[in-house]
Amino acid sequence: MAEHEEKKQEESLMEKIAEKIHGHDSSSSSSDSDDDKPSESSIKDKVFRLFGREKPVHHVFGGGKPADILLWRNKKISAGALGVATVIWVLFELLEYHLLTLVCHLLILALALLFLWSNATQFINKSTPHIPEVQIPKEPVLEFAMALRFEINWAFAVLQDIALGRDLKMFLSVIAGLWVLSIVGSWCNFLTLFYIVFVLLHTVPVLYEKYEDKVDPFAEKAMHEIKKQYAVFDAKVLSKIPRGPLKQKKKD
């Protein structure tokens, strides 16, 4: 009997040891799987994104109300903005309305309606309509002016760097962009161009956000081919053009 009890104790001890070993193996395997997760996430982070962005499209556009409008987070406001822009374009481009004429006609209509309403209330014994006082707030105007001033100064600094010959790649990009813009400007006037850009801003970002997993691989191939062609062009042409600093050294 004593030997039988000793065998049972030994078996129970062996079972406990086996459970501990099994638990340690499972914990180590789980820790190994946890260690593998950062590598998988790092691989996902290295996926090519258009224009080298690392943040979602919503954060690229500022993440505020303008981004919500451009990405159709609030469909009523986005559709309203696009509808107003379309009405303005139809009035001035298709119907050939002039801005001063439109403003005068709207003011005539508004003043006539308010005048008739104010006089009609005397005959029907009702209070006169309350016309709110309209004032332009000071702070938003100053903030807009400061932001516009910052952007204009930044553009002047970039143009100065380009004019001094510090970045040949940027110089060629700007020249090509201005040339394309001049061609587009010969096809349509400024209002139509502004409306096209407005429509593109309200359609392209939301479509890209929806299909970015399909667009980014195609864009990666296109960017790789562009860089390849640019490297060939740089080796054969651009590298042989003297830069601004070289001219200064020759003068010295």
C-alpha positions as a printed NumPy array, in Angstrom:
array([[  0.   ,   0.   ,   0.   ],
       [  2.782,   2.39 ,   0.891],
       [  4.485,   1.742,  -2.454],
       [  1.183,   2.349,  -4.248],
       [  0.731,   5.692,  -2.519],
       [  4.317,   6.712,  -3.364],
       [  3.663,   5.915,  -7.03 ],
       [  0.544,   8.113,  -6.959],
       [  2.504,  11.009,  -5.42 ],
       [  5.231,  10.628,  -8.042],
       [  2.639,  10.607, -10.83 ],
       [  0.948,  13.719,  -9.412],
       [  4.329,  15.472,  -9.215],
       [  5.111,  14.551, -12.803],
       [  1.733,  15.88 , -13.935],
       [  2.343,  19.204, -12.146],
       [  5.789,  19.516, -13.694],
       [  4.34 ,  18.759, -17.139],
       [  1.616,  21.382, -16.661],
       [  4.209,  23.988, -15.655],
       [  6.339,  23.163, -18.693],
       [  3.293,  23.336, -20.963],
       [  2.231,  26.647, -19.467],
       [  5.732,  28.045, -19.925],
       [  5.806,  26.922, -23.565],
       [  2.423,  28.492, -24.266],
       [  3.465,  31.753, -22.603],
       [  6.733,  31.795, -24.53 ],
       [  4.909,  31.069, -27.791],
       [  2.436,  33.848, -27.06 ],
       [  5.289,  36.209, -26.267],
       [  6.974,  35.191, -29.509],
       [  3.763,  35.901, -31.385],
       [  3.553,  39.27 , -29.63 ],
       [  7.126,  39.973, -30.698],
       [  6.14 ,  39.169, -34.253],
       [  3.267,  41.66 , -34.213],
       [  5.443,  44.821, -34.276],
       [  7.279,  43.398, -37.275],
       [  3.964,  42.872, -39.072],
       [  2.829,  46.381, -38.182],
       [  6.178,  47.775, -39.275],
       [  5.739,  45.995, -42.601],
       [  2.29 ,  47.533, -42.945],
       [  3.727,  50.955, -42.13 ],
       [  6.228,  50.565, -44.943],
       [  3.488,  50.241, -47.542],
       [  3.824,  52.904, -50.238],
       [  1.416,  55.806, -49.902],
       [  0.806,  58.468, -52.503],
       [  2.94 ,  61.631, -52.051],
       [  4.813,  59.882, -49.213],
       [  2.106,  60.547, -46.657],
       [  2.144,  58.741, -43.312],
       [ -1.233,  59.925, -42.031],
       [ -4.793,  59.228, -43.191],
       [ -6.28 ,  61.417, -45.902],
       [ -8.494,  63.189, -43.362],
       [ -5.431,  64.347, -41.378],
       [ -3.659,  65.452, -44.569],
       [ -6.481,  67.954, -45.204],
       [ -6.247,  69.334, -41.663],
       [ -8.682,  67.038, -39.875],
       [-11.232,  69.811, -39.256],
       [-14.434,  70.969, -40.873],
       [-12.816,  71.645, -44.286],
       [-11.598,  68.038, -44.345],
       [-15.067,  66.814, -43.383],
       [-16.55 ,  68.779, -46.286],
       [-14.001,  67.599, -48.859],
       [-14.298,  63.958, -47.766],
       [-18.096,  64.059, -47.526],
       [-18.27 ,  63.278, -43.802],
       [-21.332,  65.53 , -43.713],
       [-23.095,  64.868, -46.983],
       [-25.587,  67.734, -46.644],
       [-22.906,  70.402, -46.227],
       [-20.7  ,  68.918, -48.954],
       [-23.586,  68.662, -51.402],
       [-24.682,  72.193, -50.498],
       [-21.213,  73.632, -51.127],
       [-20.953,  71.844, -54.453],
       [-24.476,  72.964, -55.393],
       [-23.747,  76.614, -54.571],
       [-20.548,  76.505, -56.62 ],
       [-22.448,  74.968, -59.516],
       [-25.173,  77.65 , -59.362],
       [-22.542,  80.408, -59.328],
       [-20.748,  78.869, -62.3  ],
       [-24.017,  78.517, -64.259],
       [-25.011,  82.117, -63.515],
       [-21.712,  83.698, -64.495],
       [-20.497,  81.325, -67.199],
       [-23.532,  79.862, -68.972],
       [-26.048,  82.672, -68.408],
       [-23.242,  85.283, -68.669],
       [-24.412,  87.184, -65.598],
       [-22.088,  89.912, -64.322],
       [-21.157,  90.1  , -60.639],
       [-22.225,  93.707, -60.144],
       [-25.538,  93.084, -61.921],
       [-26.255,  90.015, -59.806],
       [-25.435,  91.807, -56.542],
       [-27.647,  94.77 , -57.464],
       [-30.573,  92.518, -58.458],
       [-30.321,  90.519, -55.23 ],
       [-30.218,  93.717, -53.149],
       [-33.211,  95.153, -55.03 ],
       [-35.203,  91.979, -54.425],
       [-34.27 ,  91.78 , -50.733],
       [-34.979,  95.463, -50.04 ],
       [-38.302,  95.36 , -51.898],
       [-39.476,  92.286, -49.971],
       [-38.487,  93.754, -46.614],
       [-40.073,  97.116, -47.433],
       [-43.367,  95.522, -48.472],
       [-43.351,  93.221, -45.451],
       [-42.724,  96.097, -43.038],
       [-45.602,  98.145, -44.487],
       [-47.947,  95.148, -44.693],
       [-47.596,  94.44 , -40.965],
       [-49.289,  97.8  , -40.186],
       [-52.482,  96.693, -41.962],
       [-52.669,  93.22 , -40.435],
       [-51.764,  94.438, -36.921],
       [-48.559,  92.456, -36.561],
       [-45.152,  93.469, -35.307],
       [-42.611,  94.689, -37.797],
       [-39.984,  92.16 , -38.886],
       [-36.798,  92.08 , -36.859],
       [-33.804,  92.683, -39.108],
       [-30.6  ,  91.518, -37.377],
       [-27.546,  93.722, -37.36 ],
       [-24.865,  92.253, -39.606],
       [-21.209,  92.891, -38.789],
       [-18.007,  91.301, -40.012],
       [-16.083,  89.88 , -37.026],
       [-12.555,  91.124, -36.556],
       [-10.683,  87.976, -35.44 ],
       [-11.513,  85.671, -38.405],
       [-10.54 ,  88.401, -40.865],
       [ -7.193,  88.928, -39.118],
       [ -6.551,  85.175, -38.953],
       [ -7.3  ,  84.82 , -42.659],
       [ -5.053,  87.776, -43.495],
       [ -2.194,  86.347, -41.4  ],
       [ -2.554,  82.908, -42.995],
       [ -2.643,  84.436, -46.484],
       [  0.415,  86.553, -45.667],
       [  2.303,  83.465, -44.486],
       [  1.472,  81.504, -47.648],
       [  2.449,  84.403, -49.931],
       [  5.791,  84.874, -48.131],
       [  6.456,  81.13 , -48.366],
       [  5.727,  81.226, -52.112],
       [  8.103,  84.182, -52.543],
       [ 10.845,  82.293, -50.652],
       [ 10.386,  79.223, -52.862],
       [ 10.508,  81.359, -56.012],
       [ 13.684,  83.017, -54.746],
       [ 15.367,  79.653, -54.193],
       [ 14.313,  78.527, -57.657],
       [ 15.56 ,  81.73 , -59.283],
       [ 18.98 ,  81.37 , -57.572],
       [ 19.437,  77.936, -59.125],
       [ 19.665,  76.007, -55.849],
       [ 17.235,  73.258, -56.866],
       [ 17.211,  72.335, -60.535],
       [ 14.576,  69.642, -60.043],
       [ 12.199,  72.146, -58.439],
       [ 12.958,  74.659, -61.202],
       [ 11.954,  72.191, -63.913],
       [  8.845,  71.149, -61.979],
       [  7.666,  74.741, -61.583],
       [  8.358,  75.556, -65.236],
       [  6.417,  72.472, -66.342],
       [  3.539,  73.297, -63.986],
       [  3.309,  76.89 , -65.213],
       [  3.434,  75.733, -68.811],
       [  0.577,  73.268, -68.246],
       [ -1.384,  75.941, -66.383],
       [ -0.931,  78.382, -69.266],
       [ -2.289,  75.775, -71.695],
       [ -5.301,  75.099, -69.472],
       [ -5.819,  78.864, -69.118],
       [ -6.038,  79.204, -72.885],
       [ -8.866,  76.656, -72.939],
       [-11.092,  78.281, -70.293],
       [-11.367,  81.403, -68.174],
       [-10.495,  81.77 , -64.503],
       [-14.013,  81.081, -63.214],
       [-14.297,  77.8  , -65.117],
       [-10.819,  76.78 , -63.977],
       [-11.724,  77.598, -60.371],
       [-14.928,  75.575, -60.674],
       [-13.057,  72.586, -62.141],
       [-10.559,  72.68 , -59.268],
       [-13.419,  72.987, -56.758],
       [-15.189,  69.949, -58.226],
       [-11.952,  67.945, -58.281],
       [-11.325,  68.761, -54.613],
       [-14.81 ,  67.457, -53.782],
       [-14.482,  64.239, -55.791],
       [-10.87 ,  63.05 , -56.11 ],
       [ -9.948,  62.915, -52.367],
       [-13.065,  60.976, -51.374],
       [-12.588,  58.521, -54.255],
       [ -8.933,  58.099, -53.374],
       [ -9.788,  57.484, -49.706],
       [-12.246,  54.81 , -50.779],
       [ -9.931,  53.026, -53.235],
       [ -6.484,  53.915, -51.826],
       [ -5.469,  50.251, -51.48 ],
       [ -5.867,  49.876, -55.251],
       [ -4.485,  53.288, -56.233],
       [ -1.292,  53.209, -54.13 ],
       [  0.285,  50.117, -55.79 ],
       [ -0.343,  51.614, -59.224],
       [  1.075,  54.959, -58.056],
       [  4.144,  53.168, -56.677],
       [  4.862,  51.644, -60.081],
       [  4.308,  55.007, -61.785],
       [  6.625,  56.825, -59.354],
       [  9.299,  54.152, -59.786],
       [  9.154,  54.559, -63.576],
       [  9.235,  58.37 , -63.301],
       [ 12.294,  58.241, -61.021],
       [ 13.975,  55.848, -63.431],
       [ 13.371,  58.135, -66.398],
       [ 14.441,  61.187, -64.394],
       [ 17.679,  59.455, -63.392],
       [ 18.458,  58.814, -67.06 ],
       [ 17.587,  62.418, -67.973],
       [ 19.689,  63.714, -65.075],
       [ 22.699,  61.644, -66.089],
       [ 22.54 ,  62.657, -69.749],
       [ 21.371,  66.302, -69.553],
       [ 20.963,  67.885, -66.131],
       [ 24.312,  66.841, -64.716],
       [ 26.058,  68.669, -67.574],
       [ 24.31 ,  72.002, -66.837],
       [ 26.376,  74.32 , -64.569],
       [ 24.649,  75.27 , -61.308],
       [ 24.508,  78.618, -59.501],
       [ 27.276,  77.858, -56.956],
       [ 29.655,  76.804, -59.737],
       [ 29.249,  80.202, -61.375],
       [ 30.092,  81.914, -58.09 ],
       [ 33.268,  79.816, -57.701],
       [ 34.383,  80.753, -61.226],
       [ 33.903,  84.435, -60.401],
       [ 36.007,  84.048, -57.241]])
